[in-house]
């Protein structure tokens, strides 16, 4: 599992930052990329990666501001000619998104050659895609804006091969049968599978935020606690608390202060304002601890399996 | 006057080509850039040039296919924060464009801080922006698609300074007064300005096409005759006449053949399909005469003044 930031700018792009698009790369796990937000030029960013648009079958929109959706019509249109023919796609997003896309495709006389399913989201919604549970929470912005929490299901632990062998059970197809069942029989003896399994493997949890003021609500903090990675906006970096508040955005230190008692493996702050010079950013990044990252376009971060 | 191709791809962008956007740079003449079509990521392309969005006050849309308009919402939104505040902008385009932008800005809760005037275009329309006459002609595509002809007004010739001096009229503010009037008086003698002017300077004529099949109509050919530069689509380069026709696009040799008796100073062919490999393109371009160019992104061509 990887996080791939394809657009790391706030509202205005810069020479080096496109507006927000994030890929949750689960090709190794479920052979899919999830795409969260589609800033303008996402389709061009994809051309610079090995990510095939036809392997993006689920798109999640956090909110309807232009810097998070203006790349969606172009991405969907081009996908039709980039191997997407006949491959269904689901778009999750706030009310209004479907109507806008319908009108956009009607005006530009665009017909897609694959089915698109729209799911209108609201606070507290829960979805499941393959083995990933998705939970939504409304944030605090000047338009409805959502947090998506992606949580892999927990998995059974590994088979204890030595212990199986000591019972005379040799490796073969029987091993996967054993793993799939609760009990199994060998030489007329009944065994419990759990006696041959290592500890349960916990699924990873990724929390990806739409634009928001910092949220202090205890339900929210409980939801994101124990995340393997939190992706949060940091339109402001330099202690401009009031300005951030006025614009319904976040300042990084405030977010970290509110979340200081949580157990979080890694932070990626993105949606970085173009007001900050490269020099300031470089120094700022150098002073951060290793588990706190400031995104740049094409930042790729591995989210390791839990042991 | 310059032509600046900022997006030279056909419907699908490639690693090196964005979809169609063209700048007609008349900063030296009237302190303005005209923008013709706004493919996705035009705002990002502009960041790589010295062109300020606030100096783009006139946008001309040839047709409503996505690869010609999906960059418009982002360009207009960002212009508001890139020096465009209070600077009016006019968008010329086919029916449906205004409604689409209204809905797009409504869905994304975008308010521009400058006035936008929409002008719905149709076949045969004529407009004037400063000293530029603009004439439209409907082309042959599977959606209403237009040719824009931009023609500078002719200008008076240069003052013959030697002749003025020989009459005892020395350089000074009087020279511009003389040039502005039909007759002038000096030492109680009446002169005709035309006797002191060099030959009239013909305005340049630029013909920029939306997507189209090659057009053979005689009215059209008369309209574009004597162009200083014709910009035409060439989605197909390799004699695929039938395929071009099926898709309502053009093959370059067919266009040149139809226009072979016209008097045209320069051709720029753009809207190049991503099917062509770099090697093919390089060889193809090498075999063209000097006055026929194949566009690439950021191709900049000077259109010299007429003598």
Coordinates of C-alpha atoms in Angstrom, one line a residue, chain A residues 34-250:
Chain A
X34 CA -8.4 4.7 -5.2
X35 CA -8.4 8.3 -6.4
X36 CA -9.3 10.9 -3.8
X37 CA -10.1 14.4 -5.4
X38 CA -9.4 15.2 -9.0
X39 CA -7.7 18.6 -9.4
X40 CA -7.2 20.1 -12.8
X41 CA -4.6 18.2 -14.8
X42 CA -4.8 15.0 -12.9
X43 CA -4.9 13.2 -16.2
X44 CA -1.6 14.8 -17.1
X45 CA -0.1 13.9 -13.8
X46 CA -1.1 10.2 -14.3
X47 CA 0.8 10.2 -17.7
X48 CA 4.0 10.8 -15.7
X49 CA 3.4 7.7 -13.5
X50 CA 2.8 4.0 -14.2
X51 CA -0.8 4.3 -13.0
X52 CA -3.2 3.1 -15.6
X53 CA -6.5 5.1 -15.6
X54 CA -8.3 1.8 -16.3
X55 CA -7.2 0.5 -12.9
X56 CA -8.9 3.5 -11.1
X57 CA -12.4 2.3 -10.6
X58 CA -13.3 4.3 -7.4
X59 CA -13.1 8.0 -7.1
X60 CA -13.8 9.8 -3.9
X61 CA -14.5 13.6 -3.9
X62 CA -14.1 15.3 -0.5
X63 CA -15.9 18.6 -1.6
X64 CA -17.0 20.5 -4.6
X65 CA -14.5 23.4 -4.7
X66 CA -13.0 23.8 -8.1
X67 CA -9.4 22.9 -7.1
X68 CA -10.7 19.4 -6.1
X69 CA -13.0 18.6 -9.0
X70 CA -12.1 20.5 -12.2
X71 CA -9.9 17.6 -13.4
X72 CA -12.8 15.1 -13.2
X73 CA -14.5 15.6 -16.6
X74 CA -11.1 15.3 -18.4
X75 CA -10.0 12.3 -16.4
X76 CA -13.3 10.4 -17.0
X77 CA -13.4 11.3 -20.7
X78 CA -9.8 10.3 -21.4
X79 CA -10.1 7.1 -19.3
X80 CA -12.6 5.9 -22.0
X81 CA -9.7 5.9 -24.5
X82 CA -7.0 4.7 -22.1
X83 CA -8.2 1.1 -21.6
X84 CA -11.3 2.0 -19.6
X85 CA -13.8 0.7 -22.1
X86 CA -16.4 -1.4 -20.4
X87 CA -14.8 -1.0 -17.0
X88 CA -17.3 0.3 -14.4
X89 CA -16.3 3.2 -12.2
X90 CA -18.0 4.5 -9.0
X91 CA -17.8 8.2 -8.0
X92 CA -18.5 9.1 -4.4
X93 CA -19.2 12.8 -3.7
X94 CA -21.4 15.4 -2.3
X95 CA -24.8 16.4 -3.7
X96 CA -24.5 18.3 -6.9
X97 CA -21.5 16.4 -8.4
X98 CA -23.6 14.1 -10.6
X99 CA -25.7 16.9 -11.9
X100 CA -22.6 18.9 -12.8
X101 CA -21.0 16.0 -14.6
X102 CA -24.2 15.2 -16.4
X103 CA -24.4 18.8 -17.7
X104 CA -20.7 19.0 -18.5
X105 CA -20.9 15.9 -20.6
X106 CA -24.1 17.0 -22.2
X107 CA -22.6 20.4 -23.2
X108 CA -19.4 18.9 -24.5
X109 CA -21.4 16.0 -26.2
X110 CA -19.3 13.4 -24.4
X111 CA -20.4 9.8 -24.1
X112 CA -18.4 7.4 -21.9
X113 CA -18.0 3.8 -23.0
X114 CA -18.2 2.5 -19.5
X115 CA -20.8 2.7 -16.8
X116 CA -20.4 5.3 -14.0
X117 CA -22.2 4.9 -10.7
X118 CA -22.7 8.0 -8.5
X119 CA -23.0 7.7 -4.8
X120 CA -24.1 10.8 -3.0
X121 CA -22.3 11.1 0.4
X122 CA -23.3 12.5 3.7
X123 CA -22.0 12.6 7.3
X124 CA -21.6 9.2 8.9
X125 CA -21.9 7.2 5.7
X126 CA -20.2 3.8 5.6
X127 CA -19.3 1.9 2.5
X128 CA -17.3 -1.2 1.7
X129 CA -15.1 -1.7 -1.4
X130 CA -13.6 -5.2 -1.6
X131 CA -11.9 -5.6 1.8
X132 CA -11.8 -1.9 2.6
X133 CA -14.3 -0.3 5.0
X134 CA -14.9 3.4 4.3
X135 CA -16.3 5.8 6.9
X136 CA -17.2 9.4 6.3
X137 CA -17.3 12.4 8.6
X138 CA -18.2 15.9 7.8
X139 CA -15.5 18.4 8.5
X140 CA -15.6 22.2 9.1
X141 CA -15.3 24.2 5.9
X142 CA -17.3 26.8 4.0
X143 CA -18.9 24.1 1.8
X144 CA -19.7 20.5 2.8
X145 CA -16.4 18.8 3.1
X146 CA -15.7 15.3 4.2
X147 CA -13.1 13.1 5.8
X148 CA -12.7 9.6 4.3
X149 CA -11.3 6.9 6.5
X150 CA -10.2 3.8 4.6
X151 CA -9.7 0.8 6.8
X152 CA -8.6 -2.6 5.6
X153 CA -10.3 -5.6 7.2
X154 CA -8.2 -7.4 9.7
X155 CA -6.8 -10.7 8.4
X156 CA -6.1 -14.0 9.9
X157 CA -2.5 -14.6 11.1
X158 CA -0.1 -16.7 9.1
X159 CA -0.2 -20.5 9.3
X160 CA 2.3 -22.0 11.7
X161 CA 3.9 -24.4 9.3
X162 CA 6.2 -26.0 11.9
X163 CA 3.3 -26.8 14.1
X164 CA 1.3 -28.3 11.2
X165 CA 4.3 -30.4 10.1
X166 CA 4.7 -31.7 13.7
X167 CA 1.2 -33.0 13.4
X168 CA 2.3 -34.7 10.1
X169 CA 0.4 -32.3 7.9
X170 CA 2.7 -31.5 5.0
X171 CA 2.5 -28.3 2.8
X172 CA 0.0 -28.5 -0.1
X173 CA -3.5 -27.3 -1.2
X174 CA -4.7 -28.5 2.2
X175 CA -3.0 -25.5 3.8
X176 CA -5.3 -22.9 2.1
X177 CA -8.3 -25.1 2.9
X178 CA -7.2 -25.1 6.5
X179 CA -6.8 -21.3 6.5
X180 CA -10.2 -20.7 5.1
X181 CA -12.0 -22.9 7.7
X182 CA -12.6 -22.8 11.4
X183 CA -11.9 -26.4 12.0
X184 CA -10.3 -29.2 9.9
X185 CA -9.9 -32.9 10.0
X186 CA -6.6 -34.9 9.4
X187 CA -6.2 -38.6 10.0
X188 CA -9.6 -38.7 11.6
X189 CA -8.6 -36.1 14.2
X190 CA -10.4 -32.7 14.4
X191 CA -8.3 -29.6 14.8
X192 CA -9.2 -25.9 15.4
X193 CA -7.6 -23.7 12.8
X194 CA -7.0 -20.9 15.4
X195 CA -4.5 -23.2 17.2
X196 CA -2.3 -23.1 14.1
X197 CA -2.5 -19.3 13.3
X198 CA -0.1 -16.5 14.3
X199 CA -1.6 -13.3 15.6
X200 CA -4.3 -11.6 13.6
X201 CA -3.0 -9.0 11.1
X202 CA -4.6 -5.7 11.8
X203 CA -5.8 -3.8 8.7
X204 CA -4.2 -0.5 7.9
X205 CA -6.2 2.7 8.5
X206 CA -5.8 5.8 6.3
X207 CA -7.6 9.1 7.1
X208 CA -7.8 11.5 4.1
X209 CA -9.3 14.9 4.8
X210 CA -11.0 17.4 2.6
X211 CA -10.4 21.1 3.2
X212 CA -11.2 22.0 6.8
X213 CA -10.5 24.1 9.9
X214 CA -8.9 21.9 12.5
X215 CA -11.5 19.8 14.2
X216 CA -11.4 19.2 18.0
X217 CA -14.6 17.1 18.3
X218 CA -14.0 14.0 20.4
X219 CA -15.9 11.7 18.0
X220 CA -13.7 12.8 15.2
X221 CA -10.5 12.3 17.2
X222 CA -11.6 8.8 18.2
X223 CA -12.3 8.0 14.5
X224 CA -8.9 9.0 13.3
X225 CA -7.0 7.6 16.3
X226 CA -4.6 4.7 15.5
X227 CA -4.4 5.7 11.9
X228 CA -1.4 4.4 9.9
X229 CA -1.5 7.6 8.0
X230 CA -3.4 10.9 8.3
X231 CA -3.5 13.2 5.3
X232 CA -4.6 16.6 6.4
X233 CA -4.6 20.0 4.7
X234 CA -2.1 22.6 5.8
X235 CA -2.9 25.7 3.7
X236 CA -1.0 27.6 6.4
X237 CA 2.3 26.6 7.9
X238 CA 3.6 29.7 9.7
X239 CA 1.4 30.2 12.8
X240 CA -1.3 32.3 10.9
X241 CA -4.0 30.8 13.1
X242 CA -6.5 33.6 12.6
X243 CA -6.1 33.8 8.8
X244 CA -6.5 30.1 8.6
X245 CA -9.7 30.3 10.6
X246 CA -11.0 33.2 8.5
X247 CA -10.5 31.1 5.3
X248 CA -11.9 27.9 6.8
X249 CA -8.5 26.3 6.5
X250 CA -5.9 24.8 8.8

